[in-house]
mmCIF file of C-alpha atoms and ligand atoms in Angstrom:
data_model
loop_
_atom_site.group_PDB
_atom_site.id
_atom_site.type_symbol
_atom_site.label_atom_id
_atom_site.label_comp_id
_atom_site.label_asym_id
_atom_site.label_seq_id
_atom_site.Cartn_x
_atom_site.Cartn_y
_atom_site.Cartn_z
ATOM 1 C CA MET T 83 156.966 112.182 105.448
ATOM 2 C CA LYS T 84 158.751 110.540 102.547
ATOM 3 C CA GLU T 85 159.660 112.801 99.567
ATOM 4 C CA THR T 86 158.514 110.763 96.643
ATOM 5 C CA VAL T 87 159.250 110.893 92.999
ATOM 6 C CA PHE T 88 157.366 109.261 90.113
ATOM 7 C CA LEU T 89 159.802 108.115 87.396
ATOM 8 C CA THR T 90 158.428 106.668 84.074
ATOM 9 C CA GLY T 91 160.482 104.202 81.884
ATOM 10 C CA ALA T 92 162.366 103.121 84.972
ATOM 11 C CA GLY T 93 163.105 99.580 83.815
ATOM 12 C CA SER T 94 165.962 100.274 81.417
ATOM 13 C CA GLY T 95 168.386 102.580 79.902
ATOM 14 C CA ILE T 96 168.314 106.227 81.131
ATOM 15 C CA GLY T 97 165.430 105.473 83.447
ATOM 16 C CA LYS T 98 167.267 102.805 85.410
ATOM 17 C CA ALA T 99 170.276 105.114 85.862
ATOM 18 C CA ILE T 100 167.926 107.855 87.024
ATOM 19 C CA ALA T 101 166.310 105.508 89.560
ATOM 20 C CA LYS T 102 169.799 104.651 90.940
ATOM 21 C CA ARG T 103 170.801 108.259 91.236
ATOM 22 C CA LEU T 104 167.522 109.532 92.811
ATOM 23 C CA SER T 105 167.506 106.677 95.286
ATOM 24 C CA ALA T 106 171.077 107.651 96.292
ATOM 25 C CA ASP T 107 169.818 111.249 96.632
ATOM 26 C CA GLY T 108 167.281 109.838 99.198
ATOM 27 C CA TYR T 109 164.063 110.092 97.426
ATOM 28 C CA TYR T 110 161.250 107.302 97.652
ATOM 29 C CA LEU T 111 160.487 106.168 94.152
ATOM 30 C CA VAL T 112 157.505 105.075 92.231
ATOM 31 C CA LEU T 113 158.792 103.250 89.155
ATOM 32 C CA VAL T 114 156.474 103.191 86.164
ATOM 33 C CA GLY T 115 156.621 101.181 82.918
ATOM 34 C CA ARG T 116 154.935 98.435 81.005
ATOM 35 C CA ARG T 117 157.116 95.450 81.981
ATOM 36 C CA LEU T 118 156.817 94.807 85.668
ATOM 37 C CA ASN T 119 159.772 92.302 85.694
ATOM 38 C CA LYS T 120 162.057 95.086 84.468
ATOM 39 C CA LEU T 121 160.659 97.519 87.002
ATOM 40 C CA GLN T 122 161.264 94.937 89.745
ATOM 41 C CA GLU T 123 164.874 94.408 88.520
ATOM 42 C CA THR T 124 165.451 98.080 89.038
ATOM 43 C CA ALA T 125 163.828 98.118 92.459
ATOM 44 C CA THR T 126 166.160 95.371 93.480
ATOM 45 C CA GLU T 127 169.196 97.054 92.107
ATOM 46 C CA ILE T 128 168.572 100.317 93.863
ATOM 47 C CA ASN T 129 168.348 98.571 97.231
ATOM 48 C CA THR T 130 166.021 101.098 98.827
ATOM 49 C CA PRO T 131 162.255 100.612 99.153
ATOM 50 C CA ALA T 132 160.282 101.585 95.926
ATOM 51 C CA ASP T 133 156.856 100.943 94.391
ATOM 52 C CA CYS T 134 156.420 99.464 90.909
ATOM 53 C CA LEU T 135 153.366 100.596 88.826
ATOM 54 C CA GLU T 136 152.797 98.604 85.749
ATOM 55 C CA LEU T 137 151.312 101.004 83.277
ATOM 56 C CA ASP T 138 151.067 101.622 79.485
ATOM 57 C CA LEU T 139 151.481 105.377 79.299
ATOM 58 C CA SER T 140 149.607 105.482 76.012
ATOM 59 C CA GLN T 141 146.443 104.539 77.886
ATOM 60 C CA GLY T 142 145.461 108.031 79.250
ATOM 61 C CA SER T 143 142.473 107.139 81.442
ATOM 62 C CA GLU T 144 144.147 104.023 82.916
ATOM 63 C CA LEU T 145 147.084 106.097 83.778
ATOM 64 C CA LEU T 146 145.075 108.843 85.579
ATOM 65 C CA ASN T 147 143.156 106.106 87.588
ATOM 66 C CA ALA T 148 146.425 104.285 88.547
ATOM 67 C CA VAL T 149 148.074 107.541 89.795
ATOM 68 C CA ASN T 150 144.997 108.599 91.606
ATOM 69 C CA SER T 151 144.643 105.359 93.355
ATOM 70 C CA TRP T 152 148.314 105.209 94.337
ATOM 71 C CA LEU T 153 147.954 108.793 95.830
ATOM 72 C CA GLN T 154 144.872 107.703 97.815
ATOM 73 C CA ASN T 155 146.603 104.658 99.233
ATOM 74 C CA HIS T 156 149.911 106.496 100.113
ATOM 75 C CA GLY T 157 148.805 109.569 101.933
ATOM 76 C CA GLU T 158 151.807 109.379 104.163
ATOM 77 C CA ASN T 159 154.104 110.156 101.194
ATOM 78 C CA LYS T 160 154.559 113.675 99.915
ATOM 79 C CA VAL T 161 155.008 113.414 96.101
ATOM 80 C CA ILE T 162 157.385 116.372 95.163
ATOM 81 C CA GLY T 163 158.635 115.272 91.873
ATOM 82 C CA LEU T 164 157.882 113.607 88.409
ATOM 83 C CA VAL T 165 160.424 112.524 85.873
ATOM 84 C CA ASN T 166 158.804 111.899 82.479
ATOM 85 C CA ASN T 167 161.462 109.756 81.019
ATOM 86 C CA ALA T 168 159.639 106.946 79.136
ATOM 87 C CA GLY T 169 159.805 107.213 75.358
ATOM 88 C CA GLN T 170 160.111 105.339 72.050
ATOM 89 C CA PHE T 171 162.280 106.073 69.065
ATOM 90 C CA ILE T 172 161.347 105.312 65.502
ATOM 91 C CA ARG T 173 163.115 106.469 62.383
ATOM 92 C CA SER T 174 161.692 106.297 59.034
ATOM 93 C CA PRO T 175 161.626 108.450 55.956
ATOM 94 C CA PHE T 176 158.508 110.716 55.543
ATOM 95 C CA GLY T 177 155.994 109.064 53.455
ATOM 96 C CA GLU T 178 156.805 105.670 55.118
ATOM 97 C CA ASP T 179 156.159 106.915 58.662
ATOM 98 C CA GLN T 180 152.353 106.700 58.828
ATOM 99 C CA ASN T 181 152.546 104.116 61.499
ATOM 100 C CA ASP T 182 155.011 106.090 63.641
ATOM 101 C CA TRP T 183 153.038 109.093 64.608
ATOM 102 C CA ASP T 184 150.211 107.559 66.714
ATOM 103 C CA PRO T 185 152.472 105.439 69.154
ATOM 104 C CA LEU T 186 154.988 108.356 69.482
ATOM 105 C CA PHE T 187 152.242 110.945 70.019
ATOM 106 C CA HIS T 188 150.545 108.807 72.717
ATOM 107 C CA VAL T 189 153.731 107.773 74.500
ATOM 108 C CA ASN T 190 156.309 110.567 73.964
ATOM 109 C CA LEU T 191 153.989 113.543 74.231
ATOM 110 C CA MET T 192 150.686 112.512 75.843
ATOM 111 C CA GLY T 193 152.503 110.326 78.403
ATOM 112 C CA PRO T 194 154.195 113.451 80.027
ATOM 113 C CA VAL T 195 151.050 115.493 79.555
ATOM 114 C CA ASN T 196 148.787 112.946 81.353
ATOM 115 C CA MET T 197 151.342 112.152 84.100
ATOM 116 C CA SER T 198 151.719 115.946 84.715
ATOM 117 C CA ARG T 199 147.964 116.316 84.779
ATOM 118 C CA ALA T 200 147.641 113.413 87.262
ATOM 119 C CA LEU T 201 149.927 115.027 89.855
ATOM 120 C CA TRP T 202 149.319 118.753 89.150
ATOM 121 C CA SER T 203 146.699 119.416 91.768
ATOM 122 C CA HIS T 204 148.828 117.352 94.342
ATOM 123 C CA PHE T 205 151.675 119.742 93.574
ATOM 124 C CA GLN T 206 149.568 122.847 93.631
ATOM 125 C CA LYS T 207 148.146 121.912 97.049
ATOM 126 C CA ASN T 208 151.605 121.285 98.494
ATOM 127 C CA ARG T 209 153.078 124.302 96.770
ATOM 128 C CA ASP T 210 155.991 122.094 95.755
ATOM 129 C CA GLY T 211 156.370 120.307 92.422
ATOM 130 C CA ARG T 212 159.471 119.538 90.327
ATOM 131 C CA ILE T 213 158.858 118.116 86.906
ATOM 132 C CA VAL T 214 161.688 117.032 84.686
ATOM 133 C CA ASN T 215 160.958 115.979 81.072
ATOM 134 C CA ILE T 216 163.410 113.938 79.077
ATOM 135 C CA SER T 217 163.417 115.418 75.708
ATOM 136 C CA SER T 218 166.188 115.148 73.010
ATOM 137 C CA ASN T 219 168.375 117.530 71.217
ATOM 138 C CA LEU T 220 166.515 116.398 68.104
ATOM 139 C CA GLY T 221 163.699 118.578 69.348
ATOM 140 C CA GLN T 222 165.889 121.589 68.564
ATOM 141 C CA THR T 223 168.026 120.351 65.727
ATOM 142 C CA PRO T 224 166.244 117.395 63.913
ATOM 143 C CA VAL T 225 167.932 115.041 61.478
ATOM 144 C CA ALA T 226 166.254 113.422 58.449
ATOM 145 C CA GLY T 227 163.880 110.513 58.967
ATOM 146 C CA THR T 228 162.762 111.604 62.359
ATOM 147 C CA SER T 229 159.795 113.960 61.620
ATOM 148 C CA ALA T 230 157.536 112.269 64.166
ATOM 149 C CA TYR T 231 160.042 111.807 66.937
ATOM 150 C CA SER T 232 161.680 115.295 66.519
ATOM 151 C CA SER T 233 158.384 117.189 66.166
ATOM 152 C CA LEU T 234 156.899 115.555 69.199
ATOM 153 C CA LYS T 235 160.130 116.317 71.253
ATOM 154 C CA ALA T 236 159.891 119.943 70.192
ATOM 155 C CA ALA T 237 156.203 119.937 71.312
ATOM 156 C CA LEU T 238 157.390 118.502 74.507
ATOM 157 C CA ASP T 239 159.859 121.404 74.967
ATOM 158 C CA ASN T 240 157.163 123.904 74.544
ATOM 159 C CA PHE T 241 155.002 121.924 76.982
ATOM 160 C CA THR T 242 157.943 122.318 79.432
ATOM 161 C CA LYS T 243 157.958 126.083 78.979
ATOM 162 C CA CYS T 244 154.083 126.470 79.283
ATOM 163 C CA LEU T 245 153.937 124.500 82.460
ATOM 164 C CA ALA T 246 156.847 126.446 83.909
ATOM 165 C CA LEU T 247 154.862 129.681 83.289
ATOM 166 C CA GLU T 248 151.681 128.292 84.877
ATOM 167 C CA GLY T 249 153.421 126.411 87.764
ATOM 168 C CA GLY T 250 155.438 129.323 88.894
ATOM 169 C CA ALA T 251 152.780 130.777 91.097
ATOM 170 C CA PHE T 252 152.448 127.449 92.944
ATOM 171 C CA ASN T 253 156.195 126.910 93.354
ATOM 172 C CA ILE T 254 156.105 124.083 90.688
ATOM 173 C CA ARG T 255 159.314 124.050 88.613
ATOM 174 C CA VAL T 256 159.336 122.364 85.177
ATOM 175 C CA ASN T 257 162.604 121.776 83.325
ATOM 176 C CA SER T 258 163.811 119.580 80.487
ATOM 177 C CA VAL T 259 166.949 117.465 79.765
ATOM 178 C CA ALA T 260 167.801 117.140 76.111
ATOM 179 C CA PRO T 261 170.163 114.247 75.620
ATOM 180 C CA GLY T 262 172.267 113.608 72.610
ATOM 181 C CA LEU T 263 173.275 110.076 71.653
ATOM 182 C CA VAL T 264 173.157 107.882 74.722
ATOM 183 C CA ASP T 265 174.115 104.214 74.616
ATOM 184 C CA THR T 266 170.936 102.480 75.683
ATOM 185 C CA PRO T 267 168.543 99.663 74.347
ATOM 186 C CA ILE T 268 166.576 102.369 72.386
ATOM 187 C CA HIS T 269 169.268 101.970 69.736
ATOM 188 C CA ASP T 270 169.518 98.764 67.747
ATOM 189 C CA PHE T 271 173.305 98.800 67.913
ATOM 190 C CA HIS T 272 173.135 98.331 71.602
ATOM 191 C CA GLN T 273 174.987 95.149 72.834
ATOM 192 C CA LYS T 274 175.657 93.919 69.350
ATOM 193 C CA ASP T 275 179.397 93.458 68.878
ATOM 194 C CA ASP T 276 179.617 92.380 65.346
ATOM 195 C CA THR T 277 182.140 94.368 63.370
ATOM 196 C CA GLY T 278 179.553 96.557 61.675
ATOM 197 C CA SER T 279 178.109 97.645 65.068
ATOM 198 C CA LEU T 280 181.464 98.225 66.544
ATOM 199 C CA GLN T 281 182.516 100.371 63.613
ATOM 200 C CA LEU T 282 179.241 102.310 63.941
ATOM 201 C CA LYS T 283 179.824 102.899 67.652
ATOM 202 C CA GLU T 284 183.328 104.151 66.968
ATOM 203 C CA ALA T 285 182.036 106.614 64.414
ATOM 204 C CA LEU T 286 179.267 107.821 66.763
ATOM 205 C CA HIS T 287 181.829 108.400 69.558
ATOM 206 C CA GLY T 288 183.934 110.380 67.118
ATOM 207 C CA MET T 289 181.116 112.764 66.199
ATOM 208 C CA HIS T 290 181.054 114.270 69.699
ATOM 209 C CA PRO T 291 183.336 117.290 70.677
ATOM 210 C CA LEU T 292 183.877 115.320 73.923
ATOM 211 C CA SER T 293 184.785 112.231 71.798
ATOM 212 C CA ARG T 294 182.249 109.809 73.266
ATOM 213 C CA MET T 295 178.522 108.935 73.288
ATOM 214 C CA GLY T 296 176.686 109.543 76.446
ATOM 215 C CA GLN T 297 176.058 106.995 79.282
ATOM 216 C CA ALA T 298 172.736 106.960 80.984
ATOM 217 C CA GLU T 299 174.459 108.172 84.198
ATOM 218 C CA ASP T 300 175.322 111.472 82.353
ATOM 219 C CA ILE T 301 171.602 112.113 82.003
ATOM 220 C CA ALA T 302 170.824 111.062 85.532
ATOM 221 C CA GLY T 303 173.059 113.674 87.027
ATOM 222 C CA ALA T 304 171.157 116.391 85.227
ATOM 223 C CA VAL T 305 167.779 115.154 86.521
ATOM 224 C CA SER T 306 169.223 115.012 89.958
ATOM 225 C CA TYR T 307 170.370 118.654 89.561
ATOM 226 C CA PHE T 308 166.862 119.850 88.544
ATOM 227 C CA LEU T 309 165.102 118.102 91.376
ATOM 228 C CA ASN T 310 167.498 119.389 94.020
ATOM 229 C CA PRO T 311 165.925 122.217 96.205
ATOM 230 C CA SER T 312 169.195 124.025 96.023
ATOM 231 C CA ASN T 313 168.303 124.877 92.400
ATOM 232 C CA SER T 314 164.935 126.291 93.257
ATOM 233 C CA TRP T 315 165.293 129.313 90.904
ATOM 234 C CA THR T 316 165.479 127.290 87.752
ATOM 235 C CA THR T 317 162.370 126.801 85.688
ATOM 236 C CA GLY T 318 161.502 126.477 82.026
ATOM 237 C CA ALA T 319 165.111 125.454 81.117
ATOM 238 C CA ILE T 320 165.940 123.035 78.367
ATOM 239 C CA LEU T 321 169.426 121.714 79.124
ATOM 240 C CA ASN T 322 171.435 119.909 76.394
ATOM 241 C CA VAL T 323 173.383 117.069 77.783
ATOM 242 C CA ASP T 324 175.007 115.779 74.693
ATOM 243 C CA GLY T 325 178.862 115.835 74.777
ATOM 244 C CA GLY T 326 178.594 118.983 72.617
ATOM 245 C CA LEU T 327 176.852 117.108 69.754
ATOM 246 C CA SER T 328 174.285 119.913 69.202
ATOM 247 C CA LEU T 329 177.213 122.225 68.382
ATOM 248 C CA THR T 330 178.155 120.172 65.346
ATOM 249 C CA SER T 331 176.221 119.764 62.044
ATOM 250 C CA LYS T 332 176.662 116.077 61.714
ATOM 251 C CA ASP T 333 173.732 113.733 61.196
ATOM 252 C CA PRO T 334 173.932 110.539 63.248
HETATM 253 N N1 NAP B 1127 169.237 106.877 74.192
HETATM 254 C C1 NAP B 1127 169.358 108.078 73.431
HETATM 255 O O1 NAP B 1127 170.224 108.238 72.686
HETATM 256 C C2 NAP B 1127 168.367 109.199 73.739
HETATM 257 C C3 NAP B 1127 168.590 110.457 73.177
HETATM 258 C C4 NAP B 1127 167.675 111.425 73.369
HETATM 259 C C5 NAP B 1127 166.511 111.249 74.150
HETATM 260 N N2 NAP B 1127 166.323 109.969 74.665
HETATM 261 C C6 NAP B 1127 165.046 109.896 75.438
HETATM 262 O O2 NAP B 1127 165.474 109.298 76.604
HETATM 263 C C7 NAP B 1127 164.308 108.505 77.142
HETATM 264 C C8 NAP B 1127 164.667 107.146 77.740
HETATM 265 O O3 NAP B 1127 165.105 106.353 76.566
HETATM 266 P P1 NAP B 1127 166.306 105.265 76.720
HETATM 267 O O4 NAP B 1127 167.334 105.730 75.686
HETATM 268 O O5 NAP B 1127 166.585 104.984 78.091
HETATM 269 O O6 NAP B 1127 165.507 104.075 76.075
HETATM 270 P P2 NAP B 1127 164.939 102.730 76.602
HETATM 271 O O7 NAP B 1127 166.013 101.926 77.392
HETATM 272 O O8 NAP B 1127 164.415 102.000 75.486
HETATM 273 O O9 NAP B 1127 163.933 103.205 77.661
HETATM 274 C C9 NAP B 1127 162.634 103.581 77.243
HETATM 275 C C10 NAP B 1127 161.622 103.301 78.374
HETATM 276 O O10 NAP B 1127 160.413 103.710 78.101
HETATM 277 C C11 NAP B 1127 159.402 102.700 78.647
HETATM 278 N N3 NAP B 1127 158.176 102.876 77.671
HETATM 279 C C12 NAP B 1127 158.233 102.784 76.282
HETATM 280 N N4 NAP B 1127 156.977 102.800 75.915
HETATM 281 C C13 NAP B 1127 156.085 102.917 77.017
HETATM 282 C C14 NAP B 1127 154.750 102.933 77.368
HETATM 283 N N5 NAP B 1127 153.854 102.860 76.352
HETATM 284 N N6 NAP B 1127 154.375 102.912 78.611
HETATM 285 C C15 NAP B 1127 155.187 102.968 79.652
HETATM 286 N N7 NAP B 1127 156.538 102.942 79.461
HETATM 287 C C16 NAP B 1127 156.991 102.847 78.163
HETATM 288 C C17 NAP B 1127 160.146 101.404 78.416
HETATM 289 O O11 NAP B 1127 159.647 100.500 79.302
HETATM 290 P P3 NAP B 1127 158.655 99.274 78.957
HETATM 291 O O12 NAP B 1127 159.003 98.752 77.560
HETATM 292 O O13 NAP B 1127 158.784 98.290 79.851
HETATM 293 O O14 NAP B 1127 157.339 99.928 79.025
HETATM 294 C C18 NAP B 1127 161.587 101.749 78.704
HETATM 295 O O15 NAP B 1127 161.928 101.490 80.093
HETATM 296 C C19 NAP B 1127 163.212 108.564 76.047
HETATM 297 O O16 NAP B 1127 162.271 109.597 76.191
HETATM 298 C C20 NAP B 1127 164.064 108.933 74.862
HETATM 299 O O17 NAP B 1127 163.205 109.591 73.858
HETATM 300 C C21 NAP B 1127 167.099 109.012 74.508
#
């Protein structure tokens, strides 16, 4: 029976790095995201068999149907894990952020809620489930202009803790990784090498006690840790993986 992990947002950034790491760890992956071509690129790069599920996580009922139908058609797989990684980042001052809340609520919070709901009874039945939510250190220490994003990541952290409490009796472990600044396409400075962007990147590196921004692989290592059965006594944890950024008071 193949140990299978569902991974959302697998077509880019942190999700792609997680896919590579979990494939190397030996899991069968179900890669979830809106752009099928990006998921297929990841599937090709990891070089082990994987399924691609084209899905908009903001559409709750479609999501539940798609996961249910995958489970029905793949009875030979034992789904042991879920990594809720997909997310969007929007930064705007309060008062100008009316249009930010709905998309962030439906993707960043309800995406993980609905994915967890879709797999919960499967995990309960198997008495084995490992959920990892990708949060942000802004969920604990927000910066100005991120009221929607930071509030919803804080809500995700409490969701992690509540599920850890309820999952314990079924051997379902629920943990969260809270990244700091990671160089991925979510930031608009990514891949630009004009002088302004290079200067900004230098400044961002310098803000970290470890003197560099994160790479997607830094987050993938922490996800691998939480999924690993040798860490079977860890649940409800929120792990900062941020080069020490959360120890400083600087606003990126
Ligand atoms: N990079 C950072 O500095 C940083 C810091 C803290 C936390 N995080 C968190 O890390 C996670 C990954 O972000 P990233 O930095 O890797 O950014 P990214 O490269 O933009 O990845 C985000 C992923 O989410 C998917 N996604 C977005 N909306 C979706 C939707 N409605 N339905 C399905 N998939 C959707 C995107 O795929 P499609 O567009 O193809 O759907 C994309 O693959 C996010 O939860 C983010 O909040 C990132």
